[in-house]
Coordinates of C-alpha atoms in Angstrom, one line a residue:
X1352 CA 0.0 0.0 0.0
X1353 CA 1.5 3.6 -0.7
X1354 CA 0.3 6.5 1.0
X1355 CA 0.0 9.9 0.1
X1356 CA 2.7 12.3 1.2
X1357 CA 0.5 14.6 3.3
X1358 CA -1.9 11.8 4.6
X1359 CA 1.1 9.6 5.8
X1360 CA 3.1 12.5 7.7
X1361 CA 0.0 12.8 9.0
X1362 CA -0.2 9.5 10.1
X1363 CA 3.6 8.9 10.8
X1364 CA 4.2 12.0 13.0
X1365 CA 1.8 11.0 15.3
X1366 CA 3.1 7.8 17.5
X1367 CA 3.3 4.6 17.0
X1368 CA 2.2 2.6 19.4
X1369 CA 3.0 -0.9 19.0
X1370 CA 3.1 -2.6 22.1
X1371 CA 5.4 -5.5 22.3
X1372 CA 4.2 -8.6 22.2
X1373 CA 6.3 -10.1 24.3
X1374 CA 5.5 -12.6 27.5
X1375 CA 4.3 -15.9 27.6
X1376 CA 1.0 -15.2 26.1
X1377 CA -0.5 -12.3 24.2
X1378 CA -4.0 -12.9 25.8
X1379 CA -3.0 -10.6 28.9
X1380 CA -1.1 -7.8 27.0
X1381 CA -3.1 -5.8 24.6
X1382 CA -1.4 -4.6 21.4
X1383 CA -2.0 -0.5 21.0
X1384 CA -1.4 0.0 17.0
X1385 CA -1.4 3.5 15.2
X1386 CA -0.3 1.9 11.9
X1387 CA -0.5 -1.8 10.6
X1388 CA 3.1 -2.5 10.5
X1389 CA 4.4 -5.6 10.2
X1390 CA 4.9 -7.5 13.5
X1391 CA 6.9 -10.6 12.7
X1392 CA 6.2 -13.6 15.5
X1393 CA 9.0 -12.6 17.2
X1394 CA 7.9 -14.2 20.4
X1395 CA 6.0 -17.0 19.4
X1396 CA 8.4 -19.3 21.6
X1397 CA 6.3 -21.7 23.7
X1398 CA 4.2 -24.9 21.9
X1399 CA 1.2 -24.9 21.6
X1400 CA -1.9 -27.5 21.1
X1401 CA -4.4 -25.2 19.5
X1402 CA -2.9 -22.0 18.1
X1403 CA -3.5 -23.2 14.4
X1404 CA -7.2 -22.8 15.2
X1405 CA -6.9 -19.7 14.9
X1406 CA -5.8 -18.7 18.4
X1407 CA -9.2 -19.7 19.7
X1408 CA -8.5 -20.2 23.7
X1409 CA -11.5 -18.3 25.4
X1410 CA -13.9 -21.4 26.1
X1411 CA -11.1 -23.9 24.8
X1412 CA -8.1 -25.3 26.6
X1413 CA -4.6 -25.8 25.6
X1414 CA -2.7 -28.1 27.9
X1415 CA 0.1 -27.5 26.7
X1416 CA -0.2 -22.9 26.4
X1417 CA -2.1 -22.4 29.1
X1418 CA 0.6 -22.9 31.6
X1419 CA 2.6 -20.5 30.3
X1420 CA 0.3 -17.9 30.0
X1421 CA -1.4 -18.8 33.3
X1422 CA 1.6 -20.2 35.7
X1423 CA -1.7 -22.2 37.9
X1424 CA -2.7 -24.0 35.0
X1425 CA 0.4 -25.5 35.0
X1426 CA -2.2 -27.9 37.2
X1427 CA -3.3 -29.0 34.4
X1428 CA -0.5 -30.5 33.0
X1429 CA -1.7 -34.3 32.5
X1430 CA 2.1 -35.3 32.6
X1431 CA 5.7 -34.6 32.7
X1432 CA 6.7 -33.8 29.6
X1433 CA 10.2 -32.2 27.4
X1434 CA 9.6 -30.3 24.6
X1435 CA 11.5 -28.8 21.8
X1436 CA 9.9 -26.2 19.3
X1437 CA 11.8 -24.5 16.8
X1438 CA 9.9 -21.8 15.1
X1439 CA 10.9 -19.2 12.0
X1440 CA 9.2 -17.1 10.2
X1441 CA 9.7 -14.7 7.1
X1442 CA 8.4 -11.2 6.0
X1443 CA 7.9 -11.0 2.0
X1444 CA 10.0 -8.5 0.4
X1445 CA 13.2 -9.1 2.3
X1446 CA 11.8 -6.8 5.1
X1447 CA 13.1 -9.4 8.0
X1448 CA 12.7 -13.0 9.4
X1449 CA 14.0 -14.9 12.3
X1450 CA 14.3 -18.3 13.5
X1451 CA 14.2 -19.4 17.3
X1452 CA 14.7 -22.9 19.1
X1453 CA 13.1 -23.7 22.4
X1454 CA 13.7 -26.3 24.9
X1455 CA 11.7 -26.7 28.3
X1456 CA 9.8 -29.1 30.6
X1457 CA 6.8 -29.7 32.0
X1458 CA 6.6 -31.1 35.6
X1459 CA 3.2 -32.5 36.5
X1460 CA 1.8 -33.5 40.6
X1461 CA 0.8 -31.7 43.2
X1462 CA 4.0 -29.1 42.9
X1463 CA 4.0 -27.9 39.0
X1464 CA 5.9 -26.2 37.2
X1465 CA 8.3 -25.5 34.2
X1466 CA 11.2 -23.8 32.4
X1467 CA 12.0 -23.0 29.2
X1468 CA 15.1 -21.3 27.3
X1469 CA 15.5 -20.0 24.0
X1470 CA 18.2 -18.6 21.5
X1471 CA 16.9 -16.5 18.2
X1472 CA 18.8 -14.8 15.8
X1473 CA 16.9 -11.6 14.0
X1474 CA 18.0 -11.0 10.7
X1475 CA 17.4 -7.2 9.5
X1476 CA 15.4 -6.3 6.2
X1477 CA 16.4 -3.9 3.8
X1478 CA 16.1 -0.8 4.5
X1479 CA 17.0 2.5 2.8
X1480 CA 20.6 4.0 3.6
X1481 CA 19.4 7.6 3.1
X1482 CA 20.5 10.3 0.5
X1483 CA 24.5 9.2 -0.5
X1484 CA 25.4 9.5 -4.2
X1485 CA 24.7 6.6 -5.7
X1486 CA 27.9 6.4 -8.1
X1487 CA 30.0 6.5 -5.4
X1488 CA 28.9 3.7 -2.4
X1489 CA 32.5 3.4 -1.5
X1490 CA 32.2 6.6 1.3
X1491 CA 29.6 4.9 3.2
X1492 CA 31.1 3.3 6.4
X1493 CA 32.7 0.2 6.2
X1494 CA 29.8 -1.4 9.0
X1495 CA 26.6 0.4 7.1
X1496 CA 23.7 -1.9 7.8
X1497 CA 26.2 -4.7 7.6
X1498 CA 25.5 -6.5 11.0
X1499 CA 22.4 -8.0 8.9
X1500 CA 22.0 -10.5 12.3
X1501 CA 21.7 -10.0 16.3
X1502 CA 20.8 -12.8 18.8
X1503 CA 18.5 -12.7 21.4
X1504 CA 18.3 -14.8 24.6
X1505 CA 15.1 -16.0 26.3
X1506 CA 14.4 -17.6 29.7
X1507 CA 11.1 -19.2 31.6
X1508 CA 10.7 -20.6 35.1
X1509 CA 7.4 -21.1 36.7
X1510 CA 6.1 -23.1 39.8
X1511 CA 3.2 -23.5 41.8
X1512 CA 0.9 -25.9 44.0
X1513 CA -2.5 -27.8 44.4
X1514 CA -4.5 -26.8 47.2
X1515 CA -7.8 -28.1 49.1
X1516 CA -11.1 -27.1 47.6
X1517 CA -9.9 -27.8 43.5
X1518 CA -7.6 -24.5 44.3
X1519 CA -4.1 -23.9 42.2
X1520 CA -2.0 -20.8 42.8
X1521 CA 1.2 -20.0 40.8
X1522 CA 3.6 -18.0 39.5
X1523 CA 6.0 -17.0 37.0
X1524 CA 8.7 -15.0 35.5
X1525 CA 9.9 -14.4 31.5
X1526 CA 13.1 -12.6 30.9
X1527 CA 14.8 -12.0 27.8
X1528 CA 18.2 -10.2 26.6
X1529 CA 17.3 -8.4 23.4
X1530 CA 19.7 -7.1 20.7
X1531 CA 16.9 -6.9 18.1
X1532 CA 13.1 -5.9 18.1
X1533 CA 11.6 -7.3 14.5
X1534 CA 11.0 -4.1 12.2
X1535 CA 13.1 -1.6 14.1
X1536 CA 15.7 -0.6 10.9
X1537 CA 12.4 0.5 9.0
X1538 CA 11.3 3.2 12.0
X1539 CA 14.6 4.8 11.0
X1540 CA 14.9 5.2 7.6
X1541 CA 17.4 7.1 6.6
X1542 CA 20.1 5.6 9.4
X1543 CA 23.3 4.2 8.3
X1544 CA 23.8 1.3 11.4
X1545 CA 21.3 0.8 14.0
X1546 CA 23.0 -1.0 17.3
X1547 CA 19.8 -2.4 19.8
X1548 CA 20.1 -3.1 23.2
X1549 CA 17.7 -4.1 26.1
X1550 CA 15.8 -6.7 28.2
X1551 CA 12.4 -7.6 29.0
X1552 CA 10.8 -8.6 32.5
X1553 CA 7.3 -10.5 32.7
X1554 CA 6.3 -11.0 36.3
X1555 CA 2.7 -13.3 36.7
X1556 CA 1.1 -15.0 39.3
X1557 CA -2.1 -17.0 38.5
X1558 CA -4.9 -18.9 40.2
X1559 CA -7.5 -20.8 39.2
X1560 CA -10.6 -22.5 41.1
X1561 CA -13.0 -25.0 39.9
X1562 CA -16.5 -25.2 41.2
X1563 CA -19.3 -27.9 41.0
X1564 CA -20.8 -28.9 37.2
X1565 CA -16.9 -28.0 35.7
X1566 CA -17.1 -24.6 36.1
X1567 CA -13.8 -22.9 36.3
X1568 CA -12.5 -19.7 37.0
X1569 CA -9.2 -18.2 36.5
X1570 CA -6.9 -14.9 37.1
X1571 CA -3.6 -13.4 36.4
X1572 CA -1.8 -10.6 37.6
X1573 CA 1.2 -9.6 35.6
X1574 CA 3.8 -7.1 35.5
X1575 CA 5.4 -6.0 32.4
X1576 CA 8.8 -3.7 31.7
X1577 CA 10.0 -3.7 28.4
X1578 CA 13.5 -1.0 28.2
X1579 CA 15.5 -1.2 24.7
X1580 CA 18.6 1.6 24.2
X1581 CA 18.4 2.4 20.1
X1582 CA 22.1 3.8 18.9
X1583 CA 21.5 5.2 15.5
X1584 CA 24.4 6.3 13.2
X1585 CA 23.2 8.4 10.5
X1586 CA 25.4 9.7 7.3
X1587 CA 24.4 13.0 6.7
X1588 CA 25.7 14.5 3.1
X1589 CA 26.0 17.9 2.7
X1590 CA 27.6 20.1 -0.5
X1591 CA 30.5 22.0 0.4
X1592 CA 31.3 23.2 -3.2
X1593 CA 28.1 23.9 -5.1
X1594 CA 29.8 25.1 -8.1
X1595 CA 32.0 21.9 -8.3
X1596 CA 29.1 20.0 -6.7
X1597 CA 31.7 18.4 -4.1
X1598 CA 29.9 16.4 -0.8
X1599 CA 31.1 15.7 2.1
X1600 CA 29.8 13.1 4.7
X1601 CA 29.4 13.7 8.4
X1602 CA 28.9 11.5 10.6
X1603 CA 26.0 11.7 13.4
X1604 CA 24.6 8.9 16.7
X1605 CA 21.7 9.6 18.0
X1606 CA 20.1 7.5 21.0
X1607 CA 16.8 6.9 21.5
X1608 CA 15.2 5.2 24.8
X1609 CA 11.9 2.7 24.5
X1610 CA 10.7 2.2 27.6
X1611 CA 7.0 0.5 28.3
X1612 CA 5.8 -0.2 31.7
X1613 CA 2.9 -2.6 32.1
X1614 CA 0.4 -3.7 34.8
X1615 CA -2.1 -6.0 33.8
X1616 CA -5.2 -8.0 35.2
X1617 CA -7.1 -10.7 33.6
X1618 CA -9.8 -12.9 34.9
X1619 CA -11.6 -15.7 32.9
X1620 CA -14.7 -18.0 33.4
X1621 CA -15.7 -20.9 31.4
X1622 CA -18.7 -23.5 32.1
X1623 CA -20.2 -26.5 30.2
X1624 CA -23.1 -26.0 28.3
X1625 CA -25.6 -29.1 28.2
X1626 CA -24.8 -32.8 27.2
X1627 CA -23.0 -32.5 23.7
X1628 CA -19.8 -30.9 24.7
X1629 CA -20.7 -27.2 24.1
X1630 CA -18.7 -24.5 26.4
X1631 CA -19.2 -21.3 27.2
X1632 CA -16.0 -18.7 28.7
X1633 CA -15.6 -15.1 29.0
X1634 CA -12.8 -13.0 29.6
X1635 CA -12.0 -9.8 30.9
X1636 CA -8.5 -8.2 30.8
X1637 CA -7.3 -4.5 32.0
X1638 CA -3.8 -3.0 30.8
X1639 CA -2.7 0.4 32.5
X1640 CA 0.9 1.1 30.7
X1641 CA 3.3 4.1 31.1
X1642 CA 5.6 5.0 28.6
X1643 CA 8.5 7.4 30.3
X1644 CA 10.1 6.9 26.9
X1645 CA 9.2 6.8 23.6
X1646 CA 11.8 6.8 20.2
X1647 CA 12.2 10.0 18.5
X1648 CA 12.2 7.7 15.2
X1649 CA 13.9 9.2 12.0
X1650 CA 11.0 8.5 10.1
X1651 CA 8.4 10.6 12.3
X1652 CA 10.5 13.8 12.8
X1653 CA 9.0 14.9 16.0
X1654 CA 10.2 14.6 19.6
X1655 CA 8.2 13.2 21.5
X1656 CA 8.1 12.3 25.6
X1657 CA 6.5 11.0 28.2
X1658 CA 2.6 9.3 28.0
X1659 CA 0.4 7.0 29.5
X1660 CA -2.3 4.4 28.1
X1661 CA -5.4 2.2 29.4
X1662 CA -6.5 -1.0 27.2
X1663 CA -9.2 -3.4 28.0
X1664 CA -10.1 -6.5 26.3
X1665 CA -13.9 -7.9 26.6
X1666 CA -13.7 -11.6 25.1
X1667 CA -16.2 -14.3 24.6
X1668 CA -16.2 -17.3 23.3
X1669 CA -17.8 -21.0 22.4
X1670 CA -16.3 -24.3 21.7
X1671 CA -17.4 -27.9 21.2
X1672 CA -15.4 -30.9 22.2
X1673 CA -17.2 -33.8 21.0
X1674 CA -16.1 -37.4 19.5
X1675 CA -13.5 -36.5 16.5
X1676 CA -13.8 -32.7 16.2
X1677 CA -13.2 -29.9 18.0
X1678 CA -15.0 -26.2 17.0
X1679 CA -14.3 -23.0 18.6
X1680 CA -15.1 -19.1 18.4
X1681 CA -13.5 -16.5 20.3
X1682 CA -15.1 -12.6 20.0
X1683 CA -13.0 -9.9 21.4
X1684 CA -14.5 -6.1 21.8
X1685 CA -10.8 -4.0 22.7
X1686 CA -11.5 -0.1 23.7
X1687 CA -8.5 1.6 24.7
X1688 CA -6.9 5.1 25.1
X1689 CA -3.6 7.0 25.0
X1690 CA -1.9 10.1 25.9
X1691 CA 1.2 11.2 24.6
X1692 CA 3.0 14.3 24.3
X1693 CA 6.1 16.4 23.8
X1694 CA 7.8 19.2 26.0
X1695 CA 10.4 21.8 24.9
X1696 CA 14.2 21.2 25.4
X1697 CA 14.0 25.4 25.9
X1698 CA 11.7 28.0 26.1
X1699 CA 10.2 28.4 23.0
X1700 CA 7.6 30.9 21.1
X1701 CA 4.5 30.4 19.5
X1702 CA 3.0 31.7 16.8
X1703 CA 0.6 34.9 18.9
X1704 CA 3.8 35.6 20.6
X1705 CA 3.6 33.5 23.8
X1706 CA 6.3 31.6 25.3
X1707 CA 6.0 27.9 26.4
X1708 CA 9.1 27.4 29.3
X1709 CA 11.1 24.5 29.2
X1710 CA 9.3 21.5 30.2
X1711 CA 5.9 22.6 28.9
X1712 CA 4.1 20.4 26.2
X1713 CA 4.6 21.1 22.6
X1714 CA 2.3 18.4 21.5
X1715 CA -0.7 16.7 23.1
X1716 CA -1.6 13.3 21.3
X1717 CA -5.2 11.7 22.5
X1718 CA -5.8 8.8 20.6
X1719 CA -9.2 6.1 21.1
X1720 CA -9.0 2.7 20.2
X1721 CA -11.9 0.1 18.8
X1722 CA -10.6 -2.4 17.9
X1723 CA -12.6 -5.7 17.5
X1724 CA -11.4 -9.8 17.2
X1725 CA -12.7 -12.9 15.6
X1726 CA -11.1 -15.9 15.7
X1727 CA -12.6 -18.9 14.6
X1728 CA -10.9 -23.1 14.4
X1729 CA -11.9 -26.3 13.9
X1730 CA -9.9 -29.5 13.9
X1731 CA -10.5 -33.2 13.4
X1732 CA -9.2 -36.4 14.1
X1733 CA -8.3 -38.5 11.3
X1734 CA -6.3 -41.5 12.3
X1735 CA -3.7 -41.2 15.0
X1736 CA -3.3 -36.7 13.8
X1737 CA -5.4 -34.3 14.4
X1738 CA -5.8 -31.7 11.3
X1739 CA -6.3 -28.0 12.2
X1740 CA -7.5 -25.1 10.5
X1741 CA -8.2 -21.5 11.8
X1742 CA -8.7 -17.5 10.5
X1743 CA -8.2 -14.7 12.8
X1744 CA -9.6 -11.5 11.9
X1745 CA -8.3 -8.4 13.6
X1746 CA -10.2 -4.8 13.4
X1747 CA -8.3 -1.8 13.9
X1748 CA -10.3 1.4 14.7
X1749 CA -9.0 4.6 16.2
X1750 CA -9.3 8.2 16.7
X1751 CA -6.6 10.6 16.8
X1752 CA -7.2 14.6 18.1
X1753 CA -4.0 16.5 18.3
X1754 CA -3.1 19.8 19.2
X1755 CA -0.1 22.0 18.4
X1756 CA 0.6 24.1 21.6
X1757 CA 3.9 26.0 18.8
X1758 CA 1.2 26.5 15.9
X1759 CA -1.8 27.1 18.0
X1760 CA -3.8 24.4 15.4
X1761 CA -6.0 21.3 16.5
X1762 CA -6.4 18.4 14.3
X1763 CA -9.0 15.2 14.0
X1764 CA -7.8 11.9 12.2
X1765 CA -9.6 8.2 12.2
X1766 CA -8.3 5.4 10.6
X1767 CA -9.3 1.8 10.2
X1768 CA -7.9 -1.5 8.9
X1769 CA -8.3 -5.3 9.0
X1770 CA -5.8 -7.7 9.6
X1771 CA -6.5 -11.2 8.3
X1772 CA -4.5 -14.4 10.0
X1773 CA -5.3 -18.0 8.4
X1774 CA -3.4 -20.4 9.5
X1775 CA -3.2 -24.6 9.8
X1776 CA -1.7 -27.2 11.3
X1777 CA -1.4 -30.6 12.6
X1778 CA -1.1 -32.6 15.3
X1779 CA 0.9 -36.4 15.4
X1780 CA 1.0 -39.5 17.7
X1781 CA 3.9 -41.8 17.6
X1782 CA 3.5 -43.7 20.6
X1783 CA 4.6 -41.7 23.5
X1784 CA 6.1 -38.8 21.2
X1785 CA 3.3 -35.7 20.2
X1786 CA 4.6 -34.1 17.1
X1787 CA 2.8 -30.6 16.3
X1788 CA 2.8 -28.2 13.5
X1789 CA 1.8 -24.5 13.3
X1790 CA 1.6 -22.6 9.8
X1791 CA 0.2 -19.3 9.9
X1792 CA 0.1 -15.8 7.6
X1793 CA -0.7 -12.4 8.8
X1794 CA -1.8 -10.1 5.8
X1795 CA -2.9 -6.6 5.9
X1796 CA -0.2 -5.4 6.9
X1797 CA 3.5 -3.8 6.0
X1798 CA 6.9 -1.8 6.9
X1799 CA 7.5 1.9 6.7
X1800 CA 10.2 3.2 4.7
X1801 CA 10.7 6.8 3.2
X1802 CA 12.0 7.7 -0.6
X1803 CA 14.5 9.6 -1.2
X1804 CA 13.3 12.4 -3.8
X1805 CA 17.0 13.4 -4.6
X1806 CA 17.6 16.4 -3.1
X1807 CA 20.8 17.3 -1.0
X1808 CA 21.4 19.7 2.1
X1809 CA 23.8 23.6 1.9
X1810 CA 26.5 23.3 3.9
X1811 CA 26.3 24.9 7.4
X1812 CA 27.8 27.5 8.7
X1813 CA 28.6 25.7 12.0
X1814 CA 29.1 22.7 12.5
X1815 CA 27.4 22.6 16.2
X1816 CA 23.6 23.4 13.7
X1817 CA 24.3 21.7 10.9
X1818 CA 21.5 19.1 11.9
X1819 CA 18.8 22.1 12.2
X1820 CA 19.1 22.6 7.8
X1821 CA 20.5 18.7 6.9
X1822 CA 17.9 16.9 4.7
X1823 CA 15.1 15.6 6.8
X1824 CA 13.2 12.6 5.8
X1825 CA 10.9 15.0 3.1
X1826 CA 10.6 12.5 0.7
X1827 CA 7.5 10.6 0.4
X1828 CA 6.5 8.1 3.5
X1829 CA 5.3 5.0 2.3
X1830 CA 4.1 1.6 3.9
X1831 CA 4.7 -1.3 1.5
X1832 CA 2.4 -4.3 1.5
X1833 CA 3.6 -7.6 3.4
X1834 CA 3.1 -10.5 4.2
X1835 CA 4.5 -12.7 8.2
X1836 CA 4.7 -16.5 6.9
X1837 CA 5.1 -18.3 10.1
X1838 CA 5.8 -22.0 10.7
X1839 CA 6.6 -24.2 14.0
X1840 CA 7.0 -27.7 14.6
X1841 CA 7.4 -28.6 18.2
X1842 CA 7.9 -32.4 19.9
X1843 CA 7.0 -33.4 23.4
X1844 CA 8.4 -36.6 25.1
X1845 CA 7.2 -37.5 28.3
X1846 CA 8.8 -38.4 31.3
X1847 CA 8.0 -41.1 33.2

C-alpha cells in the first residue's frame, strides 16, 4: 500500500504505538497500534496445542499454552513432559525473518511447574541508507547496515501448587536479553547502522478454582517492563562546493530510549453448556501502561516524551469438544486510550507571541482505540493426527485529536484497517512422542520506509547546527504491503 505524502506525515508524526508482544502469552497484554506495520512472531516461543485454530482459547483449553500464560494451569498438566519447538518465520520482500529454538519441561503432581530457554537470531530487512550519491557507495562506512543478524536470549521458570477445595495458585517469571526488536531498521529510515540493546521482565502470578458442574475460574496478575537503548548512526551528506558540486559526509549517533511499563489484570470463566460438549467462557482483561520513553524515530520527525495508556479487552467465546472434532469461536470487543505528548528542550515561542518554558508540552496526542477480534478453528481427528485449521480476523479502529501548543492548530484523524491471519496445522501420535505443526500468515499489513526524492542539504555555517538545515526525511512516507509467513514444529516426550 502507498500513501499519500501529506496523509502519511500525517499519520507517521503522530506515535506509534506498537506494544510488544512479548511474554508468555498475548491474551493478557493488549497490542496498542497507530499503523499496521508488520509485527513478525518474534515471540511465538512456547508450543502450543491449539494455536493453528486460529488462536481460539477463550472457552477452549490448551494443555500444553495455558501454563505459560497462566503459571496455575500448570495444574493442568496431565504429565511430565520435554519439549522442543523451533519456530521461523519470514516477511515478503526481504523486510526481516527470524528463527528461534526452544527447549523446556513440564513437571506434572501436586508441585508444577516448568522452564523453558530459547536462543533467536533476527536477521534485518532492507532498508534504505538515506540520501549518499549513488555512483559512489565506496564513502559509506565500512559497518553500514552490515550487522544484517543479532541474537537474542530467552528464559522461563514457573512453579506453583495444588490446594484443598480444587484450588491452584502460581507464579512465574519471563526474561529476555534483546539485541533486536523485529521491524526496528524500517522506523529509521534514513540511518546508516542501528545497534539495539535491552531486556524484558514479565512477572505473573495465577490462580485458578474450579466449582461444581466443571465450572472454572481463573486470574492473572502480571507485570510488564520492556527497556530497549536504540544507537543510531546516520550519514548525513551535505555540498561544500556547489559550483563543483563536491559532498562531504558527516557522521551523526543519536540514542533513542523505549521504555514501556505494564500492569495488567485478567480474569476468565468458562462453564459446560448441556450434554454435547458445548462451552461457554468469557474474559475480561485491564492493561494500565506508562511509557516514560518513547523513540524519536527518523521516520516521524518529531520529539516526543513521556505518556500514559489504558486498554481493556472484553472476550467471549464457544467451543465444542465432541467425538472426533473440535469447533471453537473467540469474539473480542478491545477499547483503549492514549496520551502522549512532547515538552520543549527550551523555552520556545509560539505563533501569537507566547512563550512555552522548558518543560511545557509542545504536542498533546489523545488517541481512542476500537478495535474488534474474531477468531474462529476447527480440527478433526483422522487416524492417530489431528488436522487444524483457523482464521483470525483483527479490526483496527482509532481516533486521533491533536493539538499544536507551537502553531496554536487542532487536528481530528480516524483510521481503520483489517488484519486477516489463516493459519493450519497438525497434530501427530507416535507412541509416546506428540509431534505438532503451526503454519500461519498475517496479511494486511506492511513496513515503513521513506523515498529519497533526490535532493541534497547547503553546507552549514557551523558545524554545532548543521542538523537544524541537513535533509530531513521530506521524501514521500510510504508503507509497503507484506506479508509474516510463520511456521513451527514442536515435539514433546514424556517423562515417566
Amino acid at each position: 500500500m502507498r500513501m499519500s505524502c501529506g496523509h502519511a506525515r500525517e499519520l507517521f508524526t503522530t506515535i506509534v504505538l506498537v506494544a510488544v508482544l512479548a511474554g508468555p502469552g498475548r491474551a493478557q497484554l493488549i497490542s496498542l497500534k497507530t499503523v499496521p506495520v508488520a509485527a513478525g512472531d518474534q515471540f511465538f516461543l512456547f508450543p502450543s496445542h491449539n494455536q493453528a485454530m486460529g488462536g481460539v482459547s477463550i472457552a477452549l483449553d490448551d494443555h500444553v499454552l495455558d501454563p505459560f500464560i497462566n503459571p496455575a494451569k500448570g495444574g493442568q498438566i496431565r504429565q511430565a513432559q520435554v519439549f522442543v519447538a523451533p519456530v521461523y518465520y519470514n516477511v515478503s520482500n526481504n523486510a526481516g525473518s527470524a528463527g528461534a529454538l526452544s527447549a523446556g519441561a513440564l513437571f506434572s503432581g501436586r508441585f508444577f511447574g516448568g522452564g523453558l530457554v530459547a536462543l533467536q537470531q533476527v536477521k534485518r530487512g532492507d532498508a534504505f541508507f538515506g540520501p549518499v550519491p549513488l555512483w559512489d557507495v565506496s564513502v559509506l562506512p565500512p559497518n553500514a547496515l552490515s550487522e544484517r543478524s543479532a541474537t537474542n536470549k530467552y528464559g522461563y521458570l514457573s512453579f506453583g501448587t495444588r490446594l484443598p477445595g480444587e484450588l491452584t495458585i502460581g507464579a512465574s517469571a519471563f526474561v529476555a536479553d534483546l539485541n533486536a526488536m523485529d521491524g526496528v531498521e524500517h522506523l529509521y529510515a534514513m540511518a546508516s547502522n542501528i545497534d539495539q540493546t535491552g531486556d524484558l521482565q514479565d512477572i505473573r502470578i495465577g490462580l485458578t478454582k474450579t466449582f461444581a458442574g466443571n465450572r472454572t475460574v481463573d486470574a492473572v496478575a502480571l507485570f510488564h517492563r520492556f527497556d530497549m537503548r536504540h544507537d543510531v548512526t546516520y550519514v548525513d551528506w551535505v555540498v561544500v562546493d556547489s559550483m563543483n558540486w563536491i559532498w562531504e559526509p558527516r557522521t551523526r549517533v543519536e540514542t533513542n530510549l523505549d521504555k514501556t511499563d505494564t500492569w495488567g489484570m485478567q480474569v476468565g470463566y468458562v462453564q459446560p453448556i448441556g450434554r454435547h460438549g458445548w462451552r461457554l467462557g468469557g474474559t475480561l482483561t485491564g492493561n494500565w501502561k506508562s511509557h516514560p520513553k518513547i523513540p524519536n524515530y527518523e521516520i516521524m520527525n518529531i520529539p516526543r516524551d513521556p505518556g500514559n495508556s489504558t486498554a481493556f479487552d472484553i472476550g467471549v467465546g464457544v467451543a465444542k469438544v465432541l467425538g472426533p472434532t473440535t469447533f471453537g469461536i473467540d469474539i473480542v470487543y478491545e477499547p483503549g486510550t492514549s496520551d502522549t505528548w512532547a515538552e520543549a528542550e527550551a523555552a520556545i515561542g509560539t505563533v501569537s507571541g507566547d512563550t512555552i518554558p522548558p518543560g511545557g508540552r509542545t504536542i498533546e496526542n489523545e488517541f481512542s482505540f476500537s478495535n474488534a477480534f474474531v477468531n474462529v478453528g476447527i480440527a478433526r481427528e483422522v487416524g492417530p493426527a489431528v488436522l487444524q485449521l483457523g482464521l483470525g480476523l483483527r479490526a483496527y479502529d482509532f481516533e486521533l485529536d491533536q493539538w499544536d501548543h507551537v502553531e496554536e492548530t487542532a487536528r481530528r484523524q480516524s483510521e481503520q484497517w483489517i488484519e486477516w491471519v489463516p493459519s493450519w496445522g497438525a497434530r501427530v501420535q507416535f507412541g509416546d512422542l506428540e509431534l505438532r505443526y503451526l503454519g500461519r500468515v498475517t496479511t494486511g499489513t506492511g513496513r515503513p520506509g521513506t523515498a529519497w526524492d533526490g535532493a541534497v542539504a547547503e553546507r552549514a555555517l557551523d558545524f554545532g547546527t548543521a542538523n537544524d538545515i541537513l535533509l530531513a526525511p521530506s521524501g514521500p512516507l510510504t508503507l509497503q504491503d507484506v506479508t509474516v509467513l510463520t511456521h513451527q514444529v514442536s515435539l514433546s516426550v514424556p517423562l515417566r
